[in-house]
Every structure is written in C-alpha cells, then in structure tokens.
Coordinates of C-alpha atoms and ligand atoms in Angstrom, one line a residue:
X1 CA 95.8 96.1 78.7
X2 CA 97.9 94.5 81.8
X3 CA 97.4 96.3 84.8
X4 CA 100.4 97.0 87.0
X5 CA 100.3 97.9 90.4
X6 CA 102.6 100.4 92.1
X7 CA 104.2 99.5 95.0
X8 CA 105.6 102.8 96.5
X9 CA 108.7 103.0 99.1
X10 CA 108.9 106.9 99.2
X11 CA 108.5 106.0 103.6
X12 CA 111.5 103.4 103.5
X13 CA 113.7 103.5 100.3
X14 CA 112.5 107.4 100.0
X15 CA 113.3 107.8 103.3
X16 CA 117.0 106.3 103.1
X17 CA 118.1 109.4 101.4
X18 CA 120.8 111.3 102.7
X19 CA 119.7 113.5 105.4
X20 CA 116.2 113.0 105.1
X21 CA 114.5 111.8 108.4
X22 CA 110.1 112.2 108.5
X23 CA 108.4 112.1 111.6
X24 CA 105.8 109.7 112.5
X25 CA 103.2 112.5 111.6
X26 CA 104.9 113.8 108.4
X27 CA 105.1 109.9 107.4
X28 CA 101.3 109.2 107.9
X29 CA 100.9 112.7 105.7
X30 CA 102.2 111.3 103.1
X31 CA 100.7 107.6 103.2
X32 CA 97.0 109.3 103.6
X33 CA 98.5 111.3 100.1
X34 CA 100.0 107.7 98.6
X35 CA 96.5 106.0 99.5
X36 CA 94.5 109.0 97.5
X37 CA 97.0 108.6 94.8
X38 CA 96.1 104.8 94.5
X39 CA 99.4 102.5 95.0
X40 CA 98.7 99.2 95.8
X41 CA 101.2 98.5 98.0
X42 CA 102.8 101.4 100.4
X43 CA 106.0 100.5 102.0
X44 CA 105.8 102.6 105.3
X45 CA 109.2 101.5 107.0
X46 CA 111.7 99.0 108.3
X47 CA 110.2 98.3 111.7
X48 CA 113.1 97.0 113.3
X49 CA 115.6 99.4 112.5
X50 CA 114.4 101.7 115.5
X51 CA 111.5 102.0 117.8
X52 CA 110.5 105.3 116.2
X53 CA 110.4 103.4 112.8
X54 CA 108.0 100.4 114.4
X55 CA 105.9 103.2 115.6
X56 CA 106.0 104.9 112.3
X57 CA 105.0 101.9 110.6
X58 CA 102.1 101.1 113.2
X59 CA 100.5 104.2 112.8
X60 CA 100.1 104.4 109.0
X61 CA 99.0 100.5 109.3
X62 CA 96.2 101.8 111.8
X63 CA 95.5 104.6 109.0
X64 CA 95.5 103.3 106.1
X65 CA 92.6 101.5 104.6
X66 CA 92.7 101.2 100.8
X67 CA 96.4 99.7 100.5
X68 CA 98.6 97.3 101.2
X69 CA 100.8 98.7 104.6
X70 CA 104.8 96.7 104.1
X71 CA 107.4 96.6 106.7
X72 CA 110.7 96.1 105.4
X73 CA 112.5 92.6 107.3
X74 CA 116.1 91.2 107.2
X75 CA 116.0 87.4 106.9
X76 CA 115.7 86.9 110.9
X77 CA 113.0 86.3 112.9
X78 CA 113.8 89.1 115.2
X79 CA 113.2 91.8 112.3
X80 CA 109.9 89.6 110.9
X81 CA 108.8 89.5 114.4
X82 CA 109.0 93.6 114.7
X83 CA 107.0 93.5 111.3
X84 CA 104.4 91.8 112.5
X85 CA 104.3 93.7 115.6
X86 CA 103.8 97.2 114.1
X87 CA 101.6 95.6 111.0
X88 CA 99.0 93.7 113.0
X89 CA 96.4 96.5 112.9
X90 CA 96.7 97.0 109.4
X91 CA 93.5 95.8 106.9
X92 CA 96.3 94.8 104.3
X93 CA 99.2 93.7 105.5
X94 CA 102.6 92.5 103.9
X95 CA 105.7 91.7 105.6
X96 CA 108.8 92.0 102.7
X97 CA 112.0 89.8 103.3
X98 CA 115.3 90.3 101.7
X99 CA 118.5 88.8 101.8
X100 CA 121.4 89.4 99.4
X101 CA 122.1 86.9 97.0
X102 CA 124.9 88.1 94.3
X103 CA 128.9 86.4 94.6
X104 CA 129.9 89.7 96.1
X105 CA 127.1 90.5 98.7
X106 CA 127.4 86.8 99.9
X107 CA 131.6 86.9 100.0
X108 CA 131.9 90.4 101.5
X109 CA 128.8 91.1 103.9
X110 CA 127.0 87.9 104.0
X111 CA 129.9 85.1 104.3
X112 CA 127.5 82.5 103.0
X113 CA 127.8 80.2 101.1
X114 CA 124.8 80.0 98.5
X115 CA 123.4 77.0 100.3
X116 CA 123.2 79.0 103.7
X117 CA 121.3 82.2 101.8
X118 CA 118.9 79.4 100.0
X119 CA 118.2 78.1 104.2
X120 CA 118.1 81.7 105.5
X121 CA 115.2 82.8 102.7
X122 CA 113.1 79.9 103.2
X123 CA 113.1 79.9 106.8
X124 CA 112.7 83.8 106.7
X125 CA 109.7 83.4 104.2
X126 CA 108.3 80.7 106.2
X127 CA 108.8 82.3 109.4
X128 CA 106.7 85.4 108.0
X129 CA 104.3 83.2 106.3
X130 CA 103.3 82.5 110.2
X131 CA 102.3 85.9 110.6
X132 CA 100.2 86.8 107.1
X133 CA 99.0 85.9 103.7
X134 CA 100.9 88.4 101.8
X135 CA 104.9 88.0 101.8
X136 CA 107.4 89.7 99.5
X137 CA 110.4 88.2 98.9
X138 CA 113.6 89.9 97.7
X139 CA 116.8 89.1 96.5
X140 CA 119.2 91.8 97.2
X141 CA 121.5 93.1 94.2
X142 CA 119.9 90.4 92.1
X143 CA 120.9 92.1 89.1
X144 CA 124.7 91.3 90.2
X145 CA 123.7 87.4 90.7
X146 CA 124.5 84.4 88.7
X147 CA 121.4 83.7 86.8
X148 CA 120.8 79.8 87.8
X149 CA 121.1 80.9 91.6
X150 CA 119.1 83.6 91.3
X151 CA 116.4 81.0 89.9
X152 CA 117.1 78.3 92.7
X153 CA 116.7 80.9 95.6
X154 CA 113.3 82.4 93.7
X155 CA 112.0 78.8 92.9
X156 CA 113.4 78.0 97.4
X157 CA 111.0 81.4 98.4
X158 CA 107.8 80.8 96.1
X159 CA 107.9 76.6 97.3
X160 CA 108.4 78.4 100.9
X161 CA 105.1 81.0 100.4
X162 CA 106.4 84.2 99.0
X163 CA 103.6 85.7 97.0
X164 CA 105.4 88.5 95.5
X165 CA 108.9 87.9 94.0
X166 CA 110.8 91.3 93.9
X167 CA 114.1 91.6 91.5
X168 CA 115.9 94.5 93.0
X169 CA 119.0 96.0 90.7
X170 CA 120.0 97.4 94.0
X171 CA 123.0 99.6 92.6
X172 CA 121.7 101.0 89.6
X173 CA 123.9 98.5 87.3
X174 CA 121.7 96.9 84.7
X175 CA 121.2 98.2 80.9
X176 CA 117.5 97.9 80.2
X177 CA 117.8 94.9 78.0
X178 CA 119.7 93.0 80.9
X179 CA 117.6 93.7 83.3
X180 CA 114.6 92.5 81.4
X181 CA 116.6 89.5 80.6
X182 CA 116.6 88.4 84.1
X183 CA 113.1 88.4 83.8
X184 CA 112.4 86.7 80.7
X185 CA 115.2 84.1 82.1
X186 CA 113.2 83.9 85.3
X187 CA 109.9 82.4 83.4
X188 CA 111.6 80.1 81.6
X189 CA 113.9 78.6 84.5
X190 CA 111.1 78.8 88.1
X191 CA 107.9 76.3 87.6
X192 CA 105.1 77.8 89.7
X193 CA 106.6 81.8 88.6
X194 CA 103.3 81.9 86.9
X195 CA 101.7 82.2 90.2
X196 CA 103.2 84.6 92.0
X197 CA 103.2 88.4 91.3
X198 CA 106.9 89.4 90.2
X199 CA 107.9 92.6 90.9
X200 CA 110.9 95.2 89.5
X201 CA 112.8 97.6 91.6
X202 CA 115.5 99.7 90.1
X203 CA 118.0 102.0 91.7
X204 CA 118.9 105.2 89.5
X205 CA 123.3 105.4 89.6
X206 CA 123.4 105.6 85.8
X207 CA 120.1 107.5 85.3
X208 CA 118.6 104.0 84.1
X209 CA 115.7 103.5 87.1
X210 CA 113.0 104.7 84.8
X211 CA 114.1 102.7 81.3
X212 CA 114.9 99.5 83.4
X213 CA 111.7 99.3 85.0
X214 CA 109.8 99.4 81.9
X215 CA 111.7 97.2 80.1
X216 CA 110.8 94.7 83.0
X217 CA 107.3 95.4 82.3
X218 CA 108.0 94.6 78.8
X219 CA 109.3 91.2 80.3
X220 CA 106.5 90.6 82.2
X221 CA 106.2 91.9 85.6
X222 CA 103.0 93.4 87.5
X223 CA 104.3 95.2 90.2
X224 CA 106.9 98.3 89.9
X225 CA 108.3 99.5 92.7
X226 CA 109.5 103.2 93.0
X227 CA 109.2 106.3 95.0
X228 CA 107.7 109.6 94.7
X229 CA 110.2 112.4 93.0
X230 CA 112.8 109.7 92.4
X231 CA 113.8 109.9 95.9
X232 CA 116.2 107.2 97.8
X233 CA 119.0 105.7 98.8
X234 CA 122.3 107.2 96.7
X235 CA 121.3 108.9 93.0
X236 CA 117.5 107.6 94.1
X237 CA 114.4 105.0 92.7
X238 CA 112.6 104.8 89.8
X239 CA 110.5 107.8 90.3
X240 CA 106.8 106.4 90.2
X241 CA 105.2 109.6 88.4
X242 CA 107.7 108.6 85.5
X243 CA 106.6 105.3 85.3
X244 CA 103.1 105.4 85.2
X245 CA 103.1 108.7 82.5
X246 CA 105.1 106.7 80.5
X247 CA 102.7 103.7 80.4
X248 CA 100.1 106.9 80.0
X249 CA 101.4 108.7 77.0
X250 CA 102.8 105.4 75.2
X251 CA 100.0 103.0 76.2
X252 CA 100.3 101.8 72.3
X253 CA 103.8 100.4 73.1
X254 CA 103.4 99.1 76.8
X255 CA 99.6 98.0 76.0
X256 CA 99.3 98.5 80.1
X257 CA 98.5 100.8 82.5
X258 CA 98.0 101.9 86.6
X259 CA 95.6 102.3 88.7
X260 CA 96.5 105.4 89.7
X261 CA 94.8 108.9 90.4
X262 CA 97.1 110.3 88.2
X263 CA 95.5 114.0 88.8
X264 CA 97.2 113.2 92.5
X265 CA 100.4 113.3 90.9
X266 CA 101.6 117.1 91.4
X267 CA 99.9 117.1 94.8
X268 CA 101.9 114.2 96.0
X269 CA 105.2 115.7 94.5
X270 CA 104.9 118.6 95.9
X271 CA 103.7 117.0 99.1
X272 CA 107.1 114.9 99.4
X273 CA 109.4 117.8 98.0
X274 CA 107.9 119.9 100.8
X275 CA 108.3 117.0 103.5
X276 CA 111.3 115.6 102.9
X277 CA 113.5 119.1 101.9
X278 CA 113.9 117.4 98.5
X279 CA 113.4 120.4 96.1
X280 CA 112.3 119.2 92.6
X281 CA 114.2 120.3 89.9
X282 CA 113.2 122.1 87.7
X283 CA 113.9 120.0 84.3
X284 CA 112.6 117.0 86.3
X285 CA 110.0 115.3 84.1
X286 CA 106.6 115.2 84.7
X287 CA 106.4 117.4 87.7
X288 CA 109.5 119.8 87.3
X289 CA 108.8 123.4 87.3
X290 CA 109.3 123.6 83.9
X291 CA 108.2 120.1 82.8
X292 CA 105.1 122.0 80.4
X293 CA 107.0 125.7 80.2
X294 CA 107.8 127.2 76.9
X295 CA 111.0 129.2 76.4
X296 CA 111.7 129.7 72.8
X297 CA 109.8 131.8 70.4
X298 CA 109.4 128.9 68.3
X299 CA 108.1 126.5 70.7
X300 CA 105.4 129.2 72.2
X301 CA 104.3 130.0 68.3
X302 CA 103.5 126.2 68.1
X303 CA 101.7 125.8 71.1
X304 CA 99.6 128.6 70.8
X305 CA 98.4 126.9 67.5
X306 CA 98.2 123.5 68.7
X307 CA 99.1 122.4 71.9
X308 CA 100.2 119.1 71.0
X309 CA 103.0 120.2 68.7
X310 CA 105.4 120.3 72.0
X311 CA 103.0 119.2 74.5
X312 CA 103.0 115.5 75.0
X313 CA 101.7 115.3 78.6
X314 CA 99.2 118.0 79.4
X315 CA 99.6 119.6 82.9
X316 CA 96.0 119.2 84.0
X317 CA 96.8 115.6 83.2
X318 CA 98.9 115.3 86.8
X319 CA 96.7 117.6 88.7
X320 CA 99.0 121.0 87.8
X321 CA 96.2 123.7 87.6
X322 CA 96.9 126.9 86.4
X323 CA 97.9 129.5 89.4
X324 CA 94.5 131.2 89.2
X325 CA 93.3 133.4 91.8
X326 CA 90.9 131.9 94.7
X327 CA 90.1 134.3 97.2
X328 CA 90.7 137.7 98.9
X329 CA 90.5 139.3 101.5
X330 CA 86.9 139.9 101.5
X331 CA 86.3 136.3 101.4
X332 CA 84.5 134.3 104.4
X333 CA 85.2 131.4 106.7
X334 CA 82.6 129.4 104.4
X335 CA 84.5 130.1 101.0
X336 CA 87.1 128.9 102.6
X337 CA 86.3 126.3 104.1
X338 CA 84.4 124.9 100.7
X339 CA 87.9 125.8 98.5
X340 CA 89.5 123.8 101.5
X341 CA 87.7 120.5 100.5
X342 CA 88.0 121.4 97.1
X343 CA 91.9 120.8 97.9
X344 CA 91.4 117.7 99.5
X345 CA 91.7 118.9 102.9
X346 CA 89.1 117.8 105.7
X347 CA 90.1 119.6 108.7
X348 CA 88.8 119.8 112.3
X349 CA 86.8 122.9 113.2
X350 CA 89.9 124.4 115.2
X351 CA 92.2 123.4 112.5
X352 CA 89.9 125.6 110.1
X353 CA 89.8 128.6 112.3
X354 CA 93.9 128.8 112.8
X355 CA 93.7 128.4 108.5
X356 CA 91.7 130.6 108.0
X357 CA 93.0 133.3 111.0
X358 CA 96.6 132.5 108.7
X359 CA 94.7 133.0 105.6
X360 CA 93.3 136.5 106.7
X361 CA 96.6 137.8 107.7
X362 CA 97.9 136.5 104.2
X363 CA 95.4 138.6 102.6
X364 CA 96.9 141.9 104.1
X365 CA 100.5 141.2 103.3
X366 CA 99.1 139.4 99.6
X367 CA 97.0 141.2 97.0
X368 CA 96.4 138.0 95.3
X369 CA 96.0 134.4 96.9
X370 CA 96.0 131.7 94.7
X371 CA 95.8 127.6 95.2
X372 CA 99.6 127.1 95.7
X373 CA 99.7 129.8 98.5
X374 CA 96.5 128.1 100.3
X375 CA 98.3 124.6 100.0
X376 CA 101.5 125.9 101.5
X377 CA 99.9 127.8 104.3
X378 CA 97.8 124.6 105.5
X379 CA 100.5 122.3 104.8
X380 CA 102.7 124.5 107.2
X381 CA 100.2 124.8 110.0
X382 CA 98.9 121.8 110.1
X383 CA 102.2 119.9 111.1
X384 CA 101.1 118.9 113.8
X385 CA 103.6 119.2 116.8
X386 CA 103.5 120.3 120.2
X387 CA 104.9 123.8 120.2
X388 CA 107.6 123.8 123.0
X389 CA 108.3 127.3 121.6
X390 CA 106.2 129.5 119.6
X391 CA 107.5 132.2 118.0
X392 CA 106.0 135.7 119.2
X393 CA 107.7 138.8 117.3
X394 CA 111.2 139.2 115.5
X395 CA 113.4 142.4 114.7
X396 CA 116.4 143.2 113.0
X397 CA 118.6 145.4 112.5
X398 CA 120.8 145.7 109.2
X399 CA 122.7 147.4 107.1
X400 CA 125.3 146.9 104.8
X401 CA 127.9 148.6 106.6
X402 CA 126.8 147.2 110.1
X403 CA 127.0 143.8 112.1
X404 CA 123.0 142.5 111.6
X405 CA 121.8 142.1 115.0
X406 CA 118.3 140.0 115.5
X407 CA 116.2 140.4 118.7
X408 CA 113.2 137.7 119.3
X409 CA 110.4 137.2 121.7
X410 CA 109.4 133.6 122.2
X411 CA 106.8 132.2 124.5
X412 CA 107.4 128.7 126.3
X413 CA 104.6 126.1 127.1
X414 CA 104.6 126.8 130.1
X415 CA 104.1 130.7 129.0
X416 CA 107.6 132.1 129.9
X417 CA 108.3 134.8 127.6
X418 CA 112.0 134.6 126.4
X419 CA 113.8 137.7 125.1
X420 CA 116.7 137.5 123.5
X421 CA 119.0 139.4 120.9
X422 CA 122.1 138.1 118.9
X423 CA 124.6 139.6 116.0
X424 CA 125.5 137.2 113.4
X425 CA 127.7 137.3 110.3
X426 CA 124.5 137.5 108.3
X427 CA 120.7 138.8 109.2
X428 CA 119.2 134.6 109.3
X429 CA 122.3 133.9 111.6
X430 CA 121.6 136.6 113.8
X431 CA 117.9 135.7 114.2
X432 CA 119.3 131.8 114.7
X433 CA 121.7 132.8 117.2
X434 CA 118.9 134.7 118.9
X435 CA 116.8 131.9 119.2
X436 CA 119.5 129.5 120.4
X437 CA 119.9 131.5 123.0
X438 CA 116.0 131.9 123.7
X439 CA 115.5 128.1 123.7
X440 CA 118.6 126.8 125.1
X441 CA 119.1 124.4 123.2
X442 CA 122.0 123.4 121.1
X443 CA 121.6 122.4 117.8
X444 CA 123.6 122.3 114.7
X445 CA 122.1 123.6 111.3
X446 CA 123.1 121.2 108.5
X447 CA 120.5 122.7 105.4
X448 CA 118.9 125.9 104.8
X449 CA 116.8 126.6 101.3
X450 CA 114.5 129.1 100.2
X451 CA 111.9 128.4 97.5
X452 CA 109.3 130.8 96.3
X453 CA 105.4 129.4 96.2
X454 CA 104.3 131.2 93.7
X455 CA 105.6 134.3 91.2
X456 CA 105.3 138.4 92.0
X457 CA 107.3 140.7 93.9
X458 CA 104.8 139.5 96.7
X459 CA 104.9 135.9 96.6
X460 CA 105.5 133.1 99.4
X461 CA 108.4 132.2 100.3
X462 CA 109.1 128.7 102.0
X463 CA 112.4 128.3 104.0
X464 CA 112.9 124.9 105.3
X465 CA 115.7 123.9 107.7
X466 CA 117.6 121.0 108.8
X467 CA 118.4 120.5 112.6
X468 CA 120.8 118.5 114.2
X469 CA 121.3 117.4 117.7
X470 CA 123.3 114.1 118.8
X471 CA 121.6 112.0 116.9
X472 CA 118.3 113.4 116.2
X473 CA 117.9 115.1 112.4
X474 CA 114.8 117.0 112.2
X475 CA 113.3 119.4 109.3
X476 CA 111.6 122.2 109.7
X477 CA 109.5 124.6 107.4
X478 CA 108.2 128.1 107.5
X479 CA 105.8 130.2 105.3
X480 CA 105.8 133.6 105.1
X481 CA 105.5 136.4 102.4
X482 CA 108.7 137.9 104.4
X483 CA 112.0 135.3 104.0
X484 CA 113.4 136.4 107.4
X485 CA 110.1 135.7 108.9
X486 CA 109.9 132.4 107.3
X487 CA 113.7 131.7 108.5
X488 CA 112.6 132.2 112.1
X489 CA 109.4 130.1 112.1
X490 CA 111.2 127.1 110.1
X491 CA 114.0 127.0 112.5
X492 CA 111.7 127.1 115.6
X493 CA 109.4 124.4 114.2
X494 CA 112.4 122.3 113.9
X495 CA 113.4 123.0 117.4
X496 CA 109.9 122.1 118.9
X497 CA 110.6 118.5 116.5
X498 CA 113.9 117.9 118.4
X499 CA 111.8 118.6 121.8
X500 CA 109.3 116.5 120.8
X501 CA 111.7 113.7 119.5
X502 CA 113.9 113.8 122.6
X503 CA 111.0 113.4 125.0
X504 CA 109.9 110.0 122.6
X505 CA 113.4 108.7 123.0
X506 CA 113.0 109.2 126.6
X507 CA 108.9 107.5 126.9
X508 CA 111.0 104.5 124.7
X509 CA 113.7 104.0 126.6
X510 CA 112.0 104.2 130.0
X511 CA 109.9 101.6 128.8
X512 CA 112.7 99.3 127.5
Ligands
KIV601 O1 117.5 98.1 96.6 C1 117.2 97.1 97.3 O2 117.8 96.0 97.0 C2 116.2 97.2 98.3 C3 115.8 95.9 98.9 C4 115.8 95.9 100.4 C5 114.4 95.6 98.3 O3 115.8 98.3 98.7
ZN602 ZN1 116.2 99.8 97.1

C-alpha cells in the first residue's frame, strides 16, 4: 500500500470561489478542523495578496501544529518574502511558488519567452529555498504545456531545491489518461524526479477533478491536492473527501491509501458548507444529504436485508451518525459539557455557560435536541467577533393583504439602545431595512439562503447572509428554530464582521 498525503487548499484555492471571503477567525476554524482531519499539508493563503490574507496565514501558522502551514507565492521575491513573513512561526513550514508555463499563459499574460520562465522559477525557488526546507514548486496550466518544456522547467526547479513538484491542470482540461500521461512522461524524461514528492492538482470544468487525480496516482504521484466539498476557483477542486473514499472503497485497484481521519469527514464538510455559504448538494457524493438515502421500494427492500446490496460506503464510515436524540431540557451543565467534548469541542468556561444558556432556551422552543442542532448552535455562537451590535428583540407585523412592517431593538457597545421600525416588500426585508436604519450602516445584501438542521415541524433553521460594503464581503449566519429570527441574527452578525473588518483596514493602513 503507497501512502498519499493530502495537501488541502480549501483556505486558498477554496477560498477563490466566487463570493466566498473567511475571516481570519473563520479560517483558523477550519485549519484546527483540517489538522483533526489529518492533511499533510494545509494551504492557509496567498500572503501577499492582502494584509488581511498575511495575517490569516500567520495565525493558522501560529496554530497549527500537526501539519504542514503553505503560503501561496508568485515567482517574485516580493510575494516569497510576505510568505516567509506570515510562515516564520509555523512548526512546518512550506512556501509554494508558481509560475505559468503553457504557450498561451507565457504569450498572453506572461510575455516570456520559455527561457525567461525557466530563469524566473529557479531564482523564485532559490530565493524561497533562503527562507525554508520545504518548497513547492508549480507550473501553472501544466496540463496545457508542451511536454519537453514542461520537463526542462521541472528538471530547472528540483536542480534549484523544490522538494515538491506540483502538476496543476489549472482549467479543468485533461482526460484522465492524459493527465496521467504527463506523469508517466515526467519519470521517464527528469533524472533526480525520483527524489522529490510529485504532486497532482486538478480543477473540476468538465466534472473530471476527481477521475484525473486518481489516475495521477495511478501514474505515480504521493501528494493530491484538493479542497473540502469540491470548492474553488470556477466549477471548483478535486474535492478531497472524494479522493480519499475512493482510494477507501477501491483499495484493491489503487493498492494505496491516506492518512486521514476519515470519521472527520462529515464534520469538516459541514464545517466548510457552513463557513463558506457553500450549501452541499444533496446528490453530492460522499457527504450529500442523500449520499446513503434510499428512495425506491426496491432499493430500501435490499437494504433492509443486506446493507451492502446498495450501500458501498457506509455513513458511520465519514463520521455521519444517525440524528439520535442527546439531551433535553432536563439535562445539566455537566451532560453538556461531557456531550460537548464528545463533539470535539473544548471550550472556555464562559464559552460553555453562553452554550449551554443557548442550549436551555433551545430546549423550550425544541422537544427534541439532537447532535446536528448542538453543532449548529455552538458553531454559531462561537464565531467569535466583537459584537458592535447585538440584537435585543424583533416584531413584525404581517399579513397577506398588508405591507409587512418589522420593528427591532438593538443595543450598541457602548450600550445605546436603537429602535427602529421599517416596511419592506417582504417580512426579511422589512426586518433588514429596520436594522439598516438601527446600525447606520450601509450595506448591500448579495445572498440570502435558508437550510434546515435537522427534520420536524420544529427543526433549526440556519439563514446565512452575504454583506457587501465597498469592498469588504462578509458572511453571516444565524440559528434559530424561528426563520425570521434567524434572518435578523445572520444579517447583524454580518454587520458586526464589516465593523470589525473596517476597523482592521484602518489598524493596517495607519500602520503602513
Ligand atoms: O490551479 C492552479 O494552477 C493553481 C496553482 C497556483 C497551483 O491553483
Ligand atoms: Zn488551482
């Protein structure tokens, strides 16, 4: 059995998708989540695309202790230099350099010649090299480059120190049996490739991300790069939970496996989905909704007899438990504070208290609390931003006939209580219009969803929100088993995030 690690870019790639935008906190979240889950490598951003992004990338260097922490780098010494800057405190570091190397990347964007882009990745390799042991290479839309360059600038960055050698098929263009191609072309044409880690990256525009990565482990490579849910730039990344069930299930083809915690696997979905605003679908394989559902009579017939008739994954495999039914209302601080750590979570003493004061009042609105609902509820509170606003009471008034008017009561840091009532073409834009007149601020909605937690008349529902102002784009998320109520406490969590973003920009800039 080969072992192949994961190298996971749900914090950079991930983070590239359209409209999604993690804080610093919401990014360390998720890296504590990938580090329980067990990648190798965790790519927590591209420190010099902003200040907030080196800052990002310090932090989860500073937290992380059982992985590898990567900063993304052009090929300049600027963007190595900001790499090294927010890495230095990590225990593993990695700085990853790219450059683009296919005929159209180097005509259109680059105008270089290939002998400039060969000079540019050596000296970039070189120059990172300075810094730390472990440096990733990448050639940009390799899977679009002429085969013998591709070899001359991989053979130029392992003579230069590049330890990993990453093959990215940027735009989701190779078949599976080209892309492993490259690779099997690769060994025969690089002397030294045999001692350097060579890694896969695949981009999912024709639905191939998945397919081409294995077939590059079927060529050869240790490393798979991918993010969590698929996520990324355009149609997304190889979506890592694929990947490694599929070495799982079909370890007699692939004869290799992960190191992974695979029984982290719905956690850290539902972690991300939750994060990010990126709602799983529910066909999605392996940690859809309806990945291990059974709809037809025939289907649940066989199952009920034998599981494995239409069952080839089983849910408790990836951590799915079934919904069962934790605790009530007559439950104490110490059950809940042991089914806590049971979760996972290991929470401060105050942090506890406001869970578990949540918890109660869930248990008069809730007849039955289950896992999910516990999850959701901590996950919620314990975002942890400064609450500029906090939202006090809400009423509306509605009927079908009638202009739905909202009124809410917020309270300011500084304790000011704001009153304020709006009408609104609908009851969630009354109650936003009331709030943008509470806060004074002015801020553009750009997403709204509602997903239910769990099942029943009575269940959770989770609104999240995306906020806009100039150029900060914040989420926010609210649980509650009341939508409107949920509506109101997403939108003003994502106000407080623009607060608290603007007043970073401000520290940042005052100190440039
Ligand atoms: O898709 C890509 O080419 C990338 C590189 C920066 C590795 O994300
Ligand atoms: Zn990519």
């Amino acid at each position: 059995m080969r072992t192949i690690e994961i190298f996971d870019t749900t914090l950079r790639d991930g983070e590239q998708t359209p409209g999604v935008n993690l804080s610093m906190n919401e990014k360390v979240e998720i890296a504590l989540q990938l580090e329980k889950l067990g990648v190798s490598r965790l790519e927590a951003g591209f420190a010099a695309a902003s200040p907030g992004d080196l800052q990002s990338v310090a932090e989860v260097a500073r937290r992380i202790k059982n992985a590898t922490v990567v900063s993304l780098a052009r090929s300049t010494p600027n963007d190595i230099d900001k790499a090294y800057e927010a890495l230095r405190h990590a225990v593993n570091p990695c700085i990853h350099v790219f450059i683009a190397t296919s005929p159209i990347h180097r005509e259109y964007k680059l105008r270089m010649s290939k002998e400039q882009v060969i000079e540019r990745a050596v000296a970039a390799v070189k120059h990172a090299k300075k810094y730390v042991h472990e440096v990733e290479f990448s050639a940009e839309d390799a899977g679009r480059t002429e085969i013998p360059f591709l070899a001359e600038v991989v053979q130029a960055a392992i003579e230069a120190g590049a330890t990993i050698i990453n093959i990215p098929d940027t735009v989701g263009y190779m078949t599976p049996r080209e892309y492993g191609n490259i690779f099997r072309e690769l060994f025969l044409r690089v002397p030294g490739i045999d001692k350097v880690k060579l890694s896969c990256h695949c981009h999912d525009d024709l639905g191939m991300a998945v397919a081409n990565s294995l077939a590059a482990i079927e060529a050869g490579v240790t490393q798979v790069e991918g993010t969590i849910n698929g996520i990324g730039e355009r149609a997304g990344n190889a979506a890592i939970e694929e990947v490694a069930l599929a070495l799982e299930t079909r370890k007699d083809v692939y004869q290799a496996k992960t190191n992974l915690n695979l029984k982290e696997i719905a956690r850290t979905s539902q972690l991300v989905s939750r994060l990010t605003g990126m709602i799983v679908p529910g066909n999605k394989a392996v940690v859809g909704a309806n990945a291990f559902a059974h709809e037809s009579g025939i289907h649940q017939d066989g199952v009920l007899k034998e599981k494995s008739t239409y069952e080839i994954i089983r849910p408790e495999t990836v951590g799915f438990k079934s919904n069962r039914l934790v605790l009530g209302k007559h439950s104490g601080r110490h059950a809940f504070k042991d089914k806590l750590a049971e979760l996972g979570y290991h929470l401060q003493p105050e942090e506890i208290d406001a869970a578990f004061a949540a918890f109660k009042e869930l248990c008069d609105k809730k007849k039955e609390v289950s896992e999910d609902d516990i999850i959701a509820l901590v996950d919620t509170k314990m975002v942890a931003v400064a609450e500029a606003f906090k939202l006090e009471s809400v009423q509306l008034s509605y009927g079908n006939l009638s202009v739905p008017t909202a009124s809410v009561r917020l309270v300011r840091q500084d304790g000011t209580v704001l009153e304020e009532a709006a009408c609104g073409n609908g009851s969630v834009d009354s109650i936003y219009k009331a709030i943008d007149r509470a806060t004074g601020e002015e801020v553009t909605l750009t997403d709204y969803k509602i997903v239910s937690v769990t099942h029943g008349k009575d269940a959770l529902g989770e609104v999240f929100v995306r906020l806009q102002q100039g150029e900060i784009t914040v989420q926010g998320r609210g649980v509650s088993t009341d939508v409107l109520e949920a509506s109101a406490l997403a939108y003003v969590r994502a106000i407080n995030k623009i607060v608290e973003r603007r007043n970073e920009m401000l520290v940042t800039s005052g100190q440039e």
